[in-house]
Amino acid sequence: MNALEIEGISKKFGDFHAVKKLSFMIPSGTIYGLLGPNGAGKTTTIRMVMNIIIPDEGSIKVLNRRMDEEMKEKVGYLPEDRGLYPKMKVGELLLFLAEIKGLTGSDARKKIDFWLERFDLSDWKRKKVEELSRGMQQKLQFIVTVIHEPELIILDEPFSGLDPVNTKLFKDIMLEMKKKGRTIVFSTHRMEQVEMICDNICLINKAERVLEGNLSQIKKQYGKNTVILDYDGEADFIKKFPEIEKIDDYGKFMEIKLKETSSPQDLLPKLVGKISINKYEVKEPTLNAIFIEKVGGKEIKDEEDTSSH
Amino acid sequence: MRKILAVIKREYIQMVRTKGFIIGTVLGPVGMIALIVVPIVVSSVSVEKQETIGVVDLTNEIFMELDKKLDHKDYRLKDGFRRYVLEKFEPSAGTEELRHELREKVLKKELSAYIYIPEDVLEIGARESAVRESEPEQEKVEYVSDHTTDFEKLRALNRALNNVVIEKRLKREGLDPQKVAQYIKRVELQPIKITKKGEEKDTGGTFMISYILALIIYMAILIYGQVIMRGVIEEKSSRVVEVVLSSLRPFQLMMGKILGIGAVGLTQFSIWTLFGIGASVYGTSFIPAGANFAMPSIPAHVFVYFVVFFILGYFLFGTLYAAIGSLVNSEKEAQQLVMPVTMFLIVPIMLMIFIIRAPNSSIAVSLSFIPFFAPILMFLRITVLLPPFGQIGASIVILILTILFMIWLTAKIYRVGILMYGKRPKFAEIVRWIRYK
């Protein structure tokens, strides 16, 4: 069974195509990554799933039904623009947001205590939201998303602005949810998280789907002729070798894609003695490399510019 | 429905807890009472002191009498001392020099003022002759002071002087001033209002009650409408709205908000009503004796209609305020859009006096049917004279239909506007939202 089925949805804002003929399916009980640079159409897609924006064409089925009021209780949603009532007390805020998800008072109170405990926020229950730090507010927002134990959890950029500790906490909880059979979709442009937890991905660029499917299969398609090189020294000379198709150089670390005809075994001897090699690993390409190849360097650069603001 | 209830509960509890609500609830009646009581108290304890007034009496007949008049109890200070001490000045050296001298004295505060009484003031027909001889400065008694805005003082002096002058004139004609006073004694028109229940004396209470209650409706709609608007803007700017809308429909959020804040308004009125009942039972003793103020009673039907028209008016304008809030990004931006809405509230307030004076004129009747004016104007007519029930019913039906239409219309605007950030939409776009299915 699929938790989410999207078929040929499009959305135009004026002359601007935000999403064009997008289709993908998310099997129940999996974690799905929606990837793409800023402005690719990820948030628009998610908002259409949430019935906040109505698509110009195409159909969306959530848990085998059209998204409606009843379905909203089975879905948890973390919007890209985080926001809570700043003047409300933490406990009251959670109670209100749980109640409009259909939870009864006593049930909600139990869950609120559980989650506040889990996120180490119990002491803050009677404080106003505006008194919490940004990180704590993000945790609070996450609780709001999952408190009613939704079957489908939709997270728009869940990791943006999180410190490593909270990133791990969020990731752990996402994996726990998956174990309980829940389905999770999240959008991001941070590849390392996708590689760690996603079963399937969909890569969107300029409103259109560029890549979709099972993550490990996608990686296999991209072959076994990628080399991860961990080194010290001056390694620019490698770039001139004829067997190289593409290099992502990070200074002390290099991801080298070789041409189909060349073998990683032939490259290694050419390096020995010229640089100090800490690690030489033959593997599937990283998602990052695939992403850059598919989307192109320019967009990635833009991406970094905007995310550094 | 349960979700709307949750929204109502949230709005209500959050609002009732604010300092603004608590202060407003307490200060509302305090302010109202202060408005009535303070001027009375101030006027009764105002510090008045004795002052010396110079008099130049060219008739040589008036000074003595005027001095005697001002010695009368009515013109004395509260502690029994004379308020106005007169000092006579003779124009021995010529009037111009004397005037100059007196002006100096006034400026040096030796005199608080001087009165210049011309020669011909006692002559009947002096006025006409003065005009003919083109000496207009001679036709009036002059009161010269460094400040001439104390109306009460001017009135008192004027009355005393006139009494003296008139008595003198009458005596010259051989008439008895006391008899004449009896002949020209005025009669008072006593307003008595008849209702189906009978007659009641109207001492101006109806007018005041109508005025105050209509003003309360106006203020309440204005204030609570703005509260709705601010709430919507806050939800929008804090971006919480997207989270809330992932759980309920925009319509539920809008209606929950309007209902919750409306309930706060009714709570406030209930508190004030209890306060008012308490005040009318125990409070009369606080009003200074002799203030000539009777607490007018509010008939039950007026009270019922007050609540009905407040609720209807609140809904009508509340939906508009919610829609405006959804269209803008900040309160500053909202101000321009709020103006026309506020105008709908201000126009009936400006028409109030007219409606109170002519509640049954055809203009008043037709104005009171216009839904945006009805909450104030129809209610006003009800307080002044109970219009036929057909008219009231028709007005309420028109209001309810308009409200339903406005809810439908504004919900459509709200639904799209609430999730729109950035540039404020143009009118044409809003029309498109309304058409949007």
mmCIF file with all atom_site columns, C-alpha atoms in Angstrom, chain A residues 47 50 52 54 69 72-73 77 79 81-85 88 92 96 99-102 141 144, chain B residues 2-3 6-7 9-10 14 17 235 238-240 242-249 252 419 436:
data_model
loop_
_atom_site.group_PDB
_atom_site.id
_atom_site.type_symbol
_atom_site.label_atom_id
_atom_site.label_alt_id
_atom_site.label_comp_id
_atom_site.label_asym_id
_atom_site.label_entity_id
_atom_site.label_seq_id
_atom_site.pdbx_PDB_ins_code
_atom_site.Cartn_x
_atom_site.Cartn_y
_atom_site.Cartn_z
_atom_site.occupancy
_atom_site.B_iso_or_equiv
_atom_site.pdbx_formal_charge
_atom_site.auth_seq_id
_atom_site.auth_comp_id
_atom_site.auth_asym_id
_atom_site.auth_atom_id
_atom_site.pdbx_PDB_model_num
ATOM 1  C CA . ARG A 1 47  ? 1.581   22.411 0.349  1.00 0.00 ? 47  ARG A CA 1
ATOM 2  C CA . MET A 1 50  ? -1.559  19.378 2.612  1.00 0.00 ? 50  MET A CA 1
ATOM 3  C CA . ILE A 1 52  ? -3.185  24.357 1.364  1.00 0.00 ? 52  ILE A CA 1
ATOM 4  C CA . ILE A 1 54  ? -4.864  23.406 -4.825 1.00 0.00 ? 54  ILE A CA 1
ATOM 5  C CA . GLU A 1 69  ? -10.678 17.296 7.059  1.00 0.00 ? 69  GLU A CA 1
ATOM 6  C CA . LYS A 1 72  ? -5.829  15.956 8.418  1.00 0.00 ? 72  LYS A CA 1
ATOM 7  C CA . GLU A 1 73  ? -6.001  14.125 11.755 1.00 0.00 ? 73  GLU A CA 1
ATOM 8  C CA . TYR A 1 77  ? 2.853   18.521 9.093  1.00 0.00 ? 77  TYR A CA 1
ATOM 9  C CA . PRO A 1 79  ? 5.811   23.660 7.604  1.00 0.00 ? 79  PRO A CA 1
ATOM 10 C CA . ASP A 1 81  ? 7.952   28.556 7.937  1.00 0.00 ? 81  ASP A CA 1
ATOM 11 C CA . ARG A 1 82  ? 7.996   27.560 11.567 1.00 0.00 ? 82  ARG A CA 1
ATOM 12 C CA . GLY A 1 83  ? 5.546   29.361 13.782 1.00 0.00 ? 83  GLY A CA 1
ATOM 13 C CA . LEU A 1 84  ? 3.798   29.027 17.127 1.00 0.00 ? 84  LEU A CA 1
ATOM 14 C CA . TYR A 1 85  ? 1.644   31.358 19.198 1.00 0.00 ? 85  TYR A CA 1
ATOM 15 C CA . MET A 1 88  ? 0.811   31.048 24.786 1.00 0.00 ? 88  MET A CA 1
ATOM 16 C CA . GLU A 1 92  ? -1.577  25.215 26.598 1.00 0.00 ? 92  GLU A CA 1
ATOM 17 C CA . PHE A 1 96  ? -4.758  23.424 21.718 1.00 0.00 ? 96  PHE A CA 1
ATOM 18 C CA . GLU A 1 99  ? -7.234  19.212 20.318 1.00 0.00 ? 99  GLU A CA 1
ATOM 19 C CA . ILE A 1 100 ? -7.629  20.566 16.808 1.00 0.00 ? 100 ILE A CA 1
ATOM 20 C CA . LYS A 1 101 ? -5.994  17.353 15.630 1.00 0.00 ? 101 LYS A CA 1
ATOM 21 C CA . GLY A 1 102 ? -8.905  15.535 17.235 1.00 0.00 ? 102 GLY A CA 1
ATOM 22 C CA . GLN A 1 141 ? 7.307   22.477 16.687 1.00 0.00 ? 141 GLN A CA 1
ATOM 23 C CA . VAL A 1 144 ? 3.287   19.547 17.497 1.00 0.00 ? 144 VAL A CA 1
ATOM 24 C CA . ARG B 2 2   ? -15.244 20.282 18.319 1.00 0.00 ? 2   ARG B CA 1
ATOM 25 C CA . LYS B 2 3   ? -12.389 21.955 16.509 1.00 0.00 ? 3   LYS B CA 1
ATOM 26 C CA . ALA B 2 6   ? -11.120 24.397 20.693 1.00 0.00 ? 6   ALA B CA 1
ATOM 27 C CA . VAL B 2 7   ? -10.415 27.599 18.750 1.00 0.00 ? 7   VAL B CA 1
ATOM 28 C CA . LYS B 2 9   ? -11.677 28.268 23.946 1.00 0.00 ? 9   LYS B CA 1
ATOM 29 C CA . ARG B 2 10  ? -8.166  29.309 22.988 1.00 0.00 ? 10  ARG B CA 1
ATOM 30 C CA . GLN B 2 14  ? -5.878  33.977 25.891 1.00 0.00 ? 14  GLN B CA 1
ATOM 31 C CA . ARG B 2 17  ? -6.053  36.836 30.505 1.00 0.00 ? 17  ARG B CA 1
ATOM 32 C CA . GLU B 2 235 ? -1.279  34.372 13.346 1.00 0.00 ? 235 GLU B CA 1
ATOM 33 C CA . SER B 2 238 ? 4.091   34.417 13.457 1.00 0.00 ? 238 SER B CA 1
ATOM 34 C CA . ARG B 2 239 ? 3.467   31.833 10.711 1.00 0.00 ? 239 ARG B CA 1
ATOM 35 C CA . VAL B 2 240 ? 1.528   29.655 13.084 1.00 0.00 ? 240 VAL B CA 1
ATOM 36 C CA . GLU B 2 242 ? 0.002   27.016 8.475  1.00 0.00 ? 242 GLU B CA 1
ATOM 37 C CA . VAL B 2 243 ? 0.299   24.652 11.422 1.00 0.00 ? 243 VAL B CA 1
ATOM 38 C CA . VAL B 2 244 ? -3.241  25.401 12.504 1.00 0.00 ? 244 VAL B CA 1
ATOM 39 C CA . LEU B 2 245 ? -4.576  25.002 8.989  1.00 0.00 ? 245 LEU B CA 1
ATOM 40 C CA . SER B 2 246 ? -2.993  21.576 8.728  1.00 0.00 ? 246 SER B CA 1
ATOM 41 C CA . SER B 2 247 ? -5.624  20.592 11.300 1.00 0.00 ? 247 SER B CA 1
ATOM 42 C CA . LEU B 2 248 ? -8.714  22.594 10.440 1.00 0.00 ? 248 LEU B CA 1
ATOM 43 C CA . ARG B 2 249 ? -10.334 24.557 7.647  1.00 0.00 ? 249 ARG B CA 1
ATOM 44 C CA . GLN B 2 252 ? -13.317 27.024 11.213 1.00 0.00 ? 252 GLN B CA 1
ATOM 45 C CA . LEU B 2 419 ? -1.510  32.071 3.484  1.00 0.00 ? 419 LEU B CA 1
ATOM 46 C CA . TYR B 2 436 ? -12.220 30.647 -6.963 1.00 0.00 ? 436 TYR B CA 1
#
